[in-house]
Short mmCIF file of N, CA, C and O in Angstrom, two decimals:
data_model
loop_
_atom_site.label_atom_id
_atom_site.label_comp_id
_atom_site.label_asym_id
_atom_site.label_seq_id
_atom_site.Cartn_x
_atom_site.Cartn_y
_atom_site.Cartn_z
N VAL A 29 83.68 101.54 120.02
CA VAL A 29 84.57 102.08 119.12
C VAL A 29 85.67 100.85 119.14
O VAL A 29 86.45 100.85 120.14
N PRO A 30 85.93 100.01 118.00
CA PRO A 30 86.92 99.09 117.97
C PRO A 30 88.29 99.71 118.22
O PRO A 30 88.59 100.76 117.41
N VAL A 31 89.00 99.24 118.86
CA VAL A 31 90.61 99.51 118.99
C VAL A 31 91.51 98.27 118.63
O VAL A 31 91.35 97.14 118.76
N PHE A 32 92.25 98.69 117.54
CA PHE A 32 93.30 97.94 117.00
C PHE A 32 94.62 97.66 117.39
O PHE A 32 94.95 98.77 117.56
N PRO A 33 95.21 97.00 117.67
CA PRO A 33 97.10 96.78 117.70
C PRO A 33 97.68 97.20 116.88
O PRO A 33 97.31 97.02 115.49
N TRP A 34 98.67 97.85 117.19
CA TRP A 34 99.72 98.63 115.85
C TRP A 34 99.77 97.65 114.93
O TRP A 34 100.00 97.60 113.73
N HIS A 35 100.03 96.15 115.40
CA HIS A 35 100.92 95.49 114.62
C HIS A 35 99.98 94.55 113.63
O HIS A 35 100.55 94.21 112.64
N SER A 36 99.08 95.14 113.86
CA SER A 36 97.80 94.07 112.78
C SER A 36 97.97 95.28 111.19
O SER A 36 97.16 94.79 110.61
N LEU A 37 98.25 96.36 111.80
CA LEU A 37 98.61 97.38 110.14
C LEU A 37 99.75 97.28 109.56
O LEU A 37 100.00 97.15 108.67
N VAL A 38 100.55 96.19 110.19
CA VAL A 38 101.99 95.86 109.27
C VAL A 38 101.84 94.48 108.76
O VAL A 38 101.89 93.32 109.40
N PRO A 39 102.32 94.28 107.10
CA PRO A 39 102.39 92.73 106.89
C PRO A 39 103.34 92.09 107.60
O PRO A 39 104.64 92.55 108.00
N PHE A 40 103.19 90.74 107.89
CA PHE A 40 104.09 90.03 108.42
C PHE A 40 104.79 89.25 107.38
O PHE A 40 104.20 88.27 106.89
N LEU A 41 105.67 89.49 107.10
CA LEU A 41 106.56 89.18 105.69
C LEU A 41 107.70 88.63 106.41
O LEU A 41 108.77 88.94 107.11
N ALA A 42 107.63 87.16 106.75
CA ALA A 42 108.70 86.24 107.36
C ALA A 42 109.19 85.08 106.80
O ALA A 42 108.66 84.37 106.07
N PRO A 43 110.33 85.88 106.37
CA PRO A 43 111.18 84.69 105.40
C PRO A 43 111.95 83.55 105.90
O PRO A 43 111.98 83.62 107.09
N THR A 44 111.57 82.38 105.37
CA THR A 44 112.18 81.41 105.96
C THR A 44 113.60 81.34 105.66
O THR A 44 114.37 81.42 104.66
N GLN A 45 114.24 81.07 107.00
CA GLN A 45 116.33 81.77 106.97
C GLN A 45 116.27 80.09 107.37
O GLN A 45 116.14 79.98 108.19
N SER A 46 117.55 79.98 106.89
CA SER A 46 118.30 78.62 107.10
C SER A 46 119.17 78.93 108.35
O SER A 46 119.50 77.94 108.94
N ASP A 47 119.46 80.11 108.47
CA ASP A 47 120.49 80.39 109.43
C ASP A 47 119.91 80.67 110.77
O ASP A 47 118.98 81.31 110.85
N SER B 6 107.59 82.49 96.65
CA SER B 6 106.04 81.99 96.98
C SER B 6 105.44 83.29 97.32
O SER B 6 106.08 84.40 97.38
N THR B 7 104.40 83.13 96.54
CA THR B 7 102.94 84.15 96.75
C THR B 7 102.29 84.04 97.74
O THR B 7 101.67 82.76 98.12
N MET B 8 102.24 84.95 98.80
CA MET B 8 101.20 84.83 100.20
C MET B 8 99.72 84.94 99.63
O MET B 8 99.41 85.70 98.69
N VAL B 9 98.89 84.56 100.85
CA VAL B 9 97.50 84.56 100.55
C VAL B 9 96.99 86.27 100.52
O VAL B 9 97.59 86.68 101.05
N PRO B 10 96.36 86.33 99.57
CA PRO B 10 95.74 87.92 99.31
C PRO B 10 95.03 87.99 100.72
O PRO B 10 94.08 87.34 100.84
N PRO B 11 95.44 89.37 101.43
CA PRO B 11 94.81 89.73 102.29
C PRO B 11 93.50 90.61 101.88
O PRO B 11 93.89 91.08 100.71
N SER B 12 92.56 90.35 102.39
CA SER B 12 91.48 91.91 102.19
C SER B 12 91.63 93.05 102.50
O SER B 12 92.85 93.48 103.17
N LEU B 13 90.76 93.83 102.63
CA LEU B 13 90.90 95.04 103.05
C LEU B 13 90.34 95.28 104.64
O LEU B 13 89.36 95.33 104.57
N PRO B 14 91.16 95.21 105.38
CA PRO B 14 90.62 95.23 106.87
C PRO B 14 89.85 96.77 106.99
O PRO B 14 90.42 97.80 106.69
N PRO B 15 88.98 96.48 108.46
CA PRO B 15 88.49 98.07 108.66
C PRO B 15 89.36 98.87 109.27
O PRO B 15 89.23 100.23 109.24
N TYR B 16 90.83 98.69 109.69
CA TYR B 16 91.57 99.24 110.70
C TYR B 16 92.04 100.22 109.63
O TYR B 16 92.99 101.20 110.07
N PHE B 17 92.24 100.11 108.11
CA PHE B 17 92.75 101.13 107.22
C PHE B 17 91.67 102.51 107.15
O PHE B 17 91.94 103.10 106.39
N ILE B 18 90.51 102.43 107.62
CA ILE B 18 89.39 103.25 107.42
C ILE B 18 89.96 104.12 108.18
O ILE B 18 90.34 104.24 109.45
N LYS B 19 90.02 105.74 107.35
CA LYS B 19 90.21 106.70 108.37
C LYS B 19 89.94 106.99 109.62
O LYS B 19 88.36 107.00 109.66
N GLY B 20 90.19 107.47 110.66
CA GLY B 20 89.60 107.96 111.83
C GLY B 20 89.63 106.45 112.85
O GLY B 20 89.34 106.40 114.30
N SER B 21 89.91 105.34 112.37
CA SER B 21 90.17 103.80 113.06
C SER B 21 91.46 104.25 114.12
O SER B 21 92.55 104.71 114.04
N ILE B 22 91.19 103.64 115.25
CA ILE B 22 91.72 103.84 116.46
C ILE B 22 92.81 102.86 116.54
O ILE B 22 92.49 101.51 116.84
N ILE B 23 94.10 103.00 116.71
CA ILE B 23 94.84 101.82 116.85
C ILE B 23 96.00 102.11 118.15
O ILE B 23 95.81 103.52 118.31
N GLN B 24 96.03 101.14 118.63
CA GLN B 24 96.78 101.15 120.45
C GLN B 24 98.28 100.80 119.60
O GLN B 24 98.62 99.36 118.91
N LEU B 25 99.30 101.53 120.45
CA LEU B 25 100.51 101.32 120.19
C LEU B 25 100.96 100.35 121.33
O LEU B 25 100.15 100.21 122.23
N ALA B 26 102.21 100.08 121.12
CA ALA B 26 102.46 98.99 122.03
C ALA B 26 102.67 99.40 123.78
O ALA B 26 102.46 98.89 124.71
N ASP B 27 103.05 100.86 124.04
CA ASP B 27 103.12 101.49 125.11
C ASP B 27 101.49 102.00 125.56
O ASP B 27 101.42 102.70 126.83
N GLY B 28 100.62 101.69 124.97
CA GLY B 28 99.14 102.06 125.36
C GLY B 28 98.56 103.15 124.74
O GLY B 28 97.43 103.10 124.94
N GLU B 29 99.42 103.79 123.98
CA GLU B 29 98.93 105.39 123.57
C GLU B 29 97.83 104.79 122.25
O GLU B 29 98.34 104.09 121.77
N LEU B 30 96.88 105.73 122.05
CA LEU B 30 95.93 105.42 121.01
C LEU B 30 95.87 106.75 120.02
O LEU B 30 96.17 107.78 120.35
N LYS B 31 96.06 106.52 118.80
CA LYS B 31 96.22 107.38 117.75
C LYS B 31 95.45 106.85 116.39
O LYS B 31 94.99 105.58 116.25
N ARG B 32 95.20 107.95 115.62
CA ARG B 32 94.29 107.64 114.62
C ARG B 32 95.10 106.88 113.58
O ARG B 32 96.25 107.36 113.42
N VAL B 33 94.74 106.18 112.89
CA VAL B 33 95.76 105.80 111.74
C VAL B 33 96.16 106.38 110.74
O VAL B 33 97.51 106.37 110.30
N GLU B 34 95.64 107.30 110.59
CA GLU B 34 96.21 108.28 109.59
C GLU B 34 97.34 109.16 110.21
O GLU B 34 97.97 109.95 109.24
N ASP B 35 97.27 109.16 111.81
CA ASP B 35 98.23 110.05 112.30
C ASP B 35 99.70 109.68 112.73
O ASP B 35 100.30 109.83 112.99
N LEU B 36 99.61 108.03 112.14
CA LEU B 36 100.44 107.44 112.74
C LEU B 36 101.97 107.69 111.90
O LEU B 36 101.85 108.06 110.73
N LYS B 37 103.27 107.60 112.78
CA LYS B 37 104.54 107.95 111.94
C LYS B 37 105.21 107.12 112.17
O LYS B 37 105.17 105.73 112.94
N THR B 38 106.35 106.62 111.38
CA THR B 38 107.16 105.80 111.34
C THR B 38 107.85 105.48 112.57
O THR B 38 107.80 104.08 113.20
N GLU B 39 108.27 106.56 113.51
CA GLU B 39 108.65 106.36 115.22
C GLU B 39 107.43 105.24 115.86
O GLU B 39 108.05 104.86 116.69
N ASP B 40 106.23 105.52 115.48
CA ASP B 40 105.26 104.89 116.55
C ASP B 40 105.38 103.10 116.12
O ASP B 40 105.17 102.78 116.87
N PHE B 41 105.66 102.92 115.09
CA PHE B 41 105.97 101.59 114.57
C PHE B 41 107.20 100.95 115.28
O PHE B 41 107.55 100.11 115.51
N ILE B 42 108.31 101.86 115.12
CA ILE B 42 109.51 101.56 115.83
C ILE B 42 109.71 101.41 116.89
O ILE B 42 110.29 100.32 117.70
N GLN B 43 108.89 102.45 117.77
CA GLN B 43 109.15 102.19 119.24
C GLN B 43 108.22 101.20 119.66
O GLN B 43 108.58 100.67 120.85
N SER B 44 106.74 100.80 119.21
CA SER B 44 106.37 99.84 119.31
C SER B 44 106.95 98.33 119.25
O SER B 44 106.98 97.37 120.17
N ALA B 45 107.48 98.15 118.24
CA ALA B 45 108.39 96.87 117.78
C ALA B 45 109.55 96.84 119.08
O ALA B 45 109.70 96.04 119.75
N GLU B 46 110.00 97.79 119.59
CA GLU B 46 111.48 97.83 120.48
C GLU B 46 110.52 97.47 121.61
O GLU B 46 111.22 96.78 122.53
N ILE B 47 109.61 98.00 121.94
CA ILE B 47 108.64 97.27 123.35
C ILE B 47 108.51 95.94 123.41
O ILE B 47 108.52 95.22 124.23
N SER B 48 108.11 95.48 122.20
CA SER B 48 107.54 94.20 121.92
C SER B 48 108.68 92.98 121.86
O SER B 48 109.67 93.10 121.80
N SER B 49 108.18 91.96 122.90
CA SER B 49 108.92 90.68 123.07
C SER B 49 109.08 89.75 122.01
O SER B 49 109.89 89.21 121.76
N GLU B 50 108.00 90.25 120.96
CA GLU B 50 108.03 88.80 119.93
C GLU B 50 108.37 89.28 118.67
O GLU B 50 108.92 88.49 117.48
N LEU B 51 108.12 90.90 118.45
CA LEU B 51 107.97 91.38 116.84
C LEU B 51 109.07 92.26 116.55
O LEU B 51 109.48 93.06 117.37
N LYS B 52 109.65 92.12 115.52
CA LYS B 52 110.81 93.37 115.22
C LYS B 52 110.54 93.71 113.56
O LYS B 52 110.03 92.83 112.87
N ILE B 53 110.84 95.01 113.65
CA ILE B 53 110.59 95.81 112.63
C ILE B 53 111.77 95.23 111.38
O ILE B 53 112.70 95.26 111.59
N ASP B 54 111.34 94.65 110.40
CA ASP B 54 112.16 94.85 108.94
C ASP B 54 112.36 95.67 108.06
O ASP B 54 110.84 96.26 107.80
N SER B 55 112.98 96.07 107.23
CA SER B 55 112.83 96.73 106.27
C SER B 55 112.61 95.82 105.12
O SER B 55 113.47 94.93 104.71
N SER B 56 111.71 96.33 104.26
CA SER B 56 111.30 95.70 102.92
C SER B 56 111.07 96.87 101.48
O SER B 56 110.14 97.17 101.71
N THR B 57 112.03 96.45 100.76
CA THR B 57 112.09 97.21 99.93
C THR B 57 111.29 96.66 98.74
O THR B 57 111.63 95.73 98.12
N VAL B 58 110.65 97.63 97.92
CA VAL B 58 109.92 97.10 96.92
C VAL B 58 110.92 97.13 95.70
O VAL B 58 111.47 97.52 95.19
N GLU B 59 110.79 95.58 95.06
CA GLU B 59 111.23 95.43 93.97
C GLU B 59 110.77 95.48 92.54
O GLU B 59 111.38 95.61 91.83
N ARG B 60 109.58 95.24 92.59
CA ARG B 60 108.81 95.07 91.46
C ARG B 60 107.33 94.94 91.84
O ARG B 60 106.98 94.59 92.82
N ILE B 61 106.42 95.80 91.25
CA ILE B 61 104.88 95.68 90.99
C ILE B 61 104.64 95.50 89.61
O ILE B 61 104.79 95.91 88.92
N GLU B 62 103.38 94.45 89.61
CA GLU B 62 103.19 93.86 88.58
C GLU B 62 101.64 93.73 88.88
O GLU B 62 101.18 93.57 90.00
N GLY B 63 100.60 93.91 87.74
CA GLY B 63 99.12 93.62 87.62
C GLY B 63 99.20 91.78 88.21
O GLY B 63 100.08 91.01 87.59
N SER B 64 98.27 91.68 88.82
CA SER B 64 97.82 90.06 89.22
C SER B 64 97.44 89.47 87.87
O SER B 64 96.53 90.17 86.96
N HIS B 65 97.67 88.42 88.07
CA HIS B 65 96.77 87.40 86.51
C HIS B 65 95.57 87.02 87.04
O HIS B 65 94.72 86.85 86.25
N THR B 66 95.09 87.03 88.28
CA THR B 66 93.68 86.61 88.74
C THR B 66 92.69 87.58 88.91
O THR B 66 91.80 87.16 88.17
N SER B 67 92.95 88.79 88.93
CA SER B 67 91.93 89.68 88.66
C SER B 67 92.50 91.31 88.80
O SER B 67 93.58 91.28 88.97
N PRO B 68 91.98 92.14 88.01
CA PRO B 68 92.57 93.33 87.74
C PRO B 68 92.56 94.09 88.81
O PRO B 68 93.05 95.16 89.27
N ASN B 69 91.81 93.79 89.93
CA ASN B 69 91.80 94.45 91.39
C ASN B 69 93.05 94.12 91.96
O ASN B 69 92.96 94.68 93.55
N PHE B 70 93.99 93.13 91.84
CA PHE B 70 95.03 92.96 92.64
C PHE B 70 96.16 93.35 91.82
O PHE B 70 96.39 93.24 90.38
N ALA B 71 97.29 93.56 92.81
CA ALA B 71 98.68 93.71 92.41
C ALA B 71 99.47 92.74 93.20
O ALA B 71 99.28 92.19 94.34
N VAL B 72 100.56 92.32 92.26
CA VAL B 72 101.49 91.45 92.98
C VAL B 72 102.93 92.52 93.42
O VAL B 72 103.30 92.99 92.32
N VAL B 73 102.93 92.35 94.35
CA VAL B 73 104.34 93.19 95.30
C VAL B 73 105.38 92.38 95.71
O VAL B 73 104.80 91.60 96.42
N GLN B 74 106.53 92.84 94.97
CA GLN B 74 107.65 91.67 95.18
C GLN B 74 108.73 92.38 96.12
O GLN B 74 109.01 93.50 95.98
N PHE B 75 108.82 92.03 97.41
CA PHE B 75 109.78 92.80 98.49
C PHE B 75 111.14 91.87 98.43
O PHE B 75 111.20 90.76 98.51
N SER B 76 112.27 92.90 98.86
CA SER B 76 113.35 92.38 99.31
C SER B 76 113.53 92.15 100.77
O SER B 76 113.50 93.69 101.12
N VAL B 77 113.46 91.12 101.40
CA VAL B 77 113.45 91.52 102.87
C VAL B 77 114.29 91.27 104.00
O VAL B 77 115.11 90.62 103.78
N GLY B 78 114.68 92.40 104.89
CA GLY B 78 115.55 92.19 105.79
C GLY B 78 116.97 92.09 105.39
O GLY B 78 117.21 92.41 104.03
N GLU B 79 118.20 92.09 106.27
CA GLU B 79 119.40 91.89 105.93
C GLU B 79 119.71 91.03 104.65
O GLU B 79 120.58 91.19 104.01
N HIS B 80 119.09 90.16 104.88
CA HIS B 80 119.34 88.69 103.83
C HIS B 80 118.67 89.09 102.59
O HIS B 80 118.78 88.14 101.48
N ARG B 81 117.92 90.13 102.39
CA ARG B 81 117.04 90.49 100.95
C ARG B 81 116.70 89.00 100.49
O ARG B 81 116.44 88.97 99.10
N THR B 82 115.80 88.70 101.63
CA THR B 82 115.15 87.49 100.99
C THR B 82 113.64 88.08 99.99
O THR B 82 113.45 88.88 100.54
N GLN B 83 113.51 87.54 98.95
CA GLN B 83 112.72 87.76 98.10
C GLN B 83 111.18 87.04 98.95
O GLN B 83 111.17 86.03 98.84
N VAL B 84 110.39 88.10 98.56
CA VAL B 84 108.82 87.30 99.06
C VAL B 84 107.57 88.75 98.26
O VAL B 84 108.07 89.50 97.98
N SER B 85 106.82 87.77 97.98
CA SER B 85 105.82 88.22 97.13
C SER B 85 104.39 88.43 97.96
O SER B 85 104.35 87.47 98.25
N VAL B 86 103.82 89.43 97.63
CA VAL B 86 102.27 89.64 98.34
C VAL B 86 101.33 89.91 97.24
O VAL B 86 101.70 90.92 96.34
N GLU B 87 100.63 89.22 97.12
CA GLU B 87 99.22 89.53 96.18
C GLU B 87 98.34 90.28 97.15
O GLU B 87 97.61 89.60 98.27
N VAL B 88 97.84 91.46 96.56
CA VAL B 88 97.18 92.60 97.39
C VAL B 88 96.13 93.25 96.74
O VAL B 88 96.24 93.33 95.59
N LEU B 89 95.10 93.81 97.26
CA LEU B 89 94.21 94.48 96.51
C LEU B 89 94.92 95.61 96.23
O LEU B 89 96.07 96.32 96.85
N VAL B 90 94.63 96.48 95.13
CA VAL B 90 95.50 97.36 94.31
C VAL B 90 95.38 98.71 95.20
O VAL B 90 96.22 99.69 95.55
N GLU B 91 94.41 98.62 96.39
CA GLU B 91 94.07 100.09 97.42
C GLU B 91 94.74 99.62 98.78
O GLU B 91 94.92 100.71 99.58
N TYR B 92 95.08 98.82 98.82
CA TYR B 92 96.12 98.14 100.35
C TYR B 92 97.03 98.88 100.46
O TYR B 92 98.30 98.97 99.79
N PRO B 93 96.97 99.49 101.69
CA PRO B 93 98.28 100.33 102.07
C PRO B 93 99.50 99.74 102.87
O PRO B 93 99.18 98.90 103.77
N PHE B 94 100.38 100.16 102.47
CA PHE B 94 101.75 99.74 103.27
C PHE B 94 102.54 101.12 104.09
O PHE B 94 102.16 102.16 103.25
N PHE B 95 102.91 100.96 104.94
CA PHE B 95 103.67 101.93 105.24
C PHE B 95 104.89 102.13 105.17
O PHE B 95 105.76 101.22 104.84
N VAL B 96 105.76 103.48 104.38
CA VAL B 96 106.86 103.63 103.66
C VAL B 96 107.34 104.17 104.95
O VAL B 96 106.95 105.38 105.37
N PHE B 97 108.49 104.10 105.22
CA PHE B 97 109.74 104.52 106.11
C PHE B 97 109.66 106.22 105.75
O PHE B 97 109.76 106.49 104.78
N GLY B 98 109.50 107.09 106.66
CA GLY B 98 109.55 108.24 106.57
C GLY B 98 108.74 109.26 105.58
O GLY B 98 108.77 110.31 105.46
N GLN B 99 107.90 108.50 105.08
CA GLN B 99 106.72 108.84 104.09
C GLN B 99 105.33 108.45 104.47
O GLN B 99 104.35 109.55 104.57
N GLY B 100 105.01 107.50 105.10
CA GLY B 100 103.41 107.16 105.29
C GLY B 100 102.73 106.27 104.33
O GLY B 100 103.48 105.48 103.72
N TRP B 101 101.73 106.42 104.41
CA TRP B 101 100.44 105.31 104.06
C TRP B 101 100.87 105.24 101.83
O TRP B 101 100.77 106.50 101.76
N SER B 102 101.09 104.16 101.38
CA SER B 102 101.15 104.04 100.12
C SER B 102 100.82 103.02 99.70
O SER B 102 100.84 102.02 100.24
N SER B 103 100.09 103.14 98.35
CA SER B 103 99.32 102.21 98.07
C SER B 103 99.67 102.09 96.40
O SER B 103 100.28 103.09 95.34
N CYS B 104 99.44 101.03 95.67
CA CYS B 104 99.51 100.76 94.45
C CYS B 104 98.83 101.90 93.46
O CYS B 104 98.79 102.05 92.43
N CYS B 105 97.32 101.98 94.22
CA CYS B 105 96.45 102.86 93.30
C CYS B 105 95.76 103.96 94.43
O CYS B 105 94.80 103.58 95.09
N PRO B 106 96.77 104.86 94.87
CA PRO B 106 96.24 105.52 96.03
C PRO B 106 94.92 106.45 95.70
O PRO B 106 94.34 106.88 97.14
N ASP B 107 94.58 106.57 94.60
CA ASP B 107 93.27 107.30 94.49
C ASP B 107 92.27 106.32 94.84
O ASP B 107 91.32 107.01 95.49
N ARG B 108 92.69 105.05 94.62
CA ARG B 108 91.42 104.28 95.00
C ARG B 108 91.14 104.07 96.71
O ARG B 108 90.33 103.87 97.27
N THR B 109 92.47 104.14 97.04
CA THR B 109 92.58 103.90 98.63
C THR B 109 92.24 105.35 99.55
O THR B 109 91.37 104.96 100.17
N THR B 110 92.11 106.28 98.75
CA THR B 110 91.56 107.44 99.51
C THR B 110 90.02 107.52 99.20
O THR B 110 89.13 108.08 100.23
N GLN B 111 89.49 106.84 97.93
CA GLN B 111 88.22 106.98 97.72
C GLN B 111 87.33 105.86 99.15
O GLN B 111 86.38 106.36 99.35
N LEU B 112 87.90 104.81 98.78
CA LEU B 112 87.57 103.75 99.51
C LEU B 112 87.47 104.03 100.74
O LEU B 112 86.37 103.79 101.84
N LEU B 113 88.93 104.19 101.29
CA LEU B 113 89.28 104.32 102.94
C LEU B 113 89.19 105.55 103.53
O LEU B 113 89.55 105.94 104.74
N GLU B 114 89.16 106.67 102.87
CA GLU B 114 89.51 108.25 103.20
C GLU B 114 90.98 108.40 103.70
O GLU B 114 91.36 109.16 104.33
N LEU B 115 91.85 107.22 103.29
CA LEU B 115 93.05 107.18 104.09
C LEU B 115 94.22 108.14 103.08
O LEU B 115 94.25 107.50 102.06
N PRO B 116 94.77 109.22 103.49
CA PRO B 116 95.55 109.84 102.77
C PRO B 116 96.69 108.90 102.77
O PRO B 116 97.19 108.44 103.24
N CYS B 117 97.05 109.04 101.20
CA CYS B 117 98.07 107.77 100.49
C CYS B 117 98.65 108.73 99.68
O CYS B 117 98.26 108.98 98.63
N THR B 118 99.87 108.12 99.41
CA THR B 118 100.66 108.18 98.23
C THR B 118 100.81 107.18 97.24
O THR B 118 100.46 105.81 97.60
N LYS B 119 101.45 107.15 96.08
CA LYS B 119 101.81 105.93 95.02
C LYS B 119 102.75 105.20 95.83
O LYS B 119 104.06 105.91 95.61
N LEU B 120 103.00 104.06 95.77
CA LEU B 120 103.88 102.92 96.13
C LEU B 120 104.66 102.83 94.77
O LEU B 120 104.20 102.51 93.96
N SER B 121 105.99 102.76 95.08
CA SER B 121 106.91 102.79 93.67
C SER B 121 108.11 102.03 94.01
O SER B 121 108.45 101.38 95.06
N VAL B 122 108.44 101.39 93.00
CA VAL B 122 109.65 100.66 93.24
C VAL B 122 111.12 101.37 93.77
O VAL B 122 111.09 102.49 93.75
N GLY B 123 111.65 100.96 95.11
CA GLY B 123 112.77 101.32 95.90
C GLY B 123 111.85 101.89 96.85
O GLY B 123 112.72 102.02 97.95
N ASP B 124 110.68 102.19 97.28
CA ASP B 124 110.30 102.75 98.61
C ASP B 124 110.70 101.35 99.45
O ASP B 124 110.48 100.29 99.23
N VAL B 125 111.20 102.08 100.62
CA VAL B 125 111.29 100.89 101.94
C VAL B 125 110.19 100.66 102.64
O VAL B 125 110.00 101.88 103.64
N CYS B 126 109.13 99.40 102.84
CA CYS B 126 108.32 99.62 103.76
C CYS B 126 108.55 99.01 104.96
O CYS B 126 109.68 98.18 105.06
N ILE B 127 107.92 99.36 106.01
CA ILE B 127 107.72 98.85 107.12
C ILE B 127 107.24 97.29 107.27
O ILE B 127 106.07 96.84 106.70
N SER B 128 107.74 96.31 107.86
CA SER B 128 107.25 94.88 107.75
C SER B 128 107.69 94.41 109.01
O SER B 128 108.38 94.88 109.80
N LEU B 129 106.96 92.96 109.36
CA LEU B 129 107.43 92.35 110.94
C LEU B 129 107.89 91.23 110.71
O LEU B 129 107.55 90.49 109.81
N THR B 130 108.88 91.00 111.50
CA THR B 130 109.24 89.53 111.60
C THR B 130 109.11 89.01 113.08
O THR B 130 109.16 89.78 113.61
N LEU B 131 109.32 87.85 113.24
CA LEU B 131 109.60 87.27 114.62
C LEU B 131 111.06 87.68 115.23
O LEU B 131 111.96 87.53 114.44
N LYS B 132 111.18 88.18 116.53
CA LYS B 132 112.71 88.42 116.94
C LYS B 132 113.34 87.19 117.24
O LYS B 132 112.64 85.74 117.31
N ASN B 133 114.35 87.09 116.78
CA ASN B 133 114.84 86.33 116.81
C ASN B 133 115.56 85.73 118.43
O ASN B 133 116.14 86.35 119.14
N LEU B 134 114.72 84.68 119.05
CA LEU B 134 114.94 84.33 120.84
C LEU B 134 116.06 83.24 120.58
O LEU B 134 115.85 82.00 120.06
N ARG B 135 117.13 83.61 121.30
CA ARG B 135 118.32 82.80 121.27
C ARG B 135 118.32 82.22 122.77
O ARG B 135 118.05 82.97 123.43
#
């Protein structure tokens, strides 16, 4: 049975920030 | 900017086994907001951000896709994601939600509510390493 890491379920929304 | 459309991954199918950061195993349909928050606290690289749904519209490329516009984090950065209409997002305090919950339940058997403007979804960013 495959086991998936929790973070694979969450979209990675990484805004590019200048600060 | 619009990000690359993710397909519908196998881990959203009801019964899929998910490992939390502390090693605990849970079924995808049993995950709670706290599971994500606690896992992110343990993580050295990832942090949870709040992403508020600002807009949902049909995709120009295919009726199977929707474009969801989020306001991400404290800087309220605008991010658009093109996803299959049945793609589930986790809403704080509510659980799995998608643009078309009937299709999500039909295809994945994952209990799901309707994603709406104003919903606050869980998303990830990199921890600020100073």
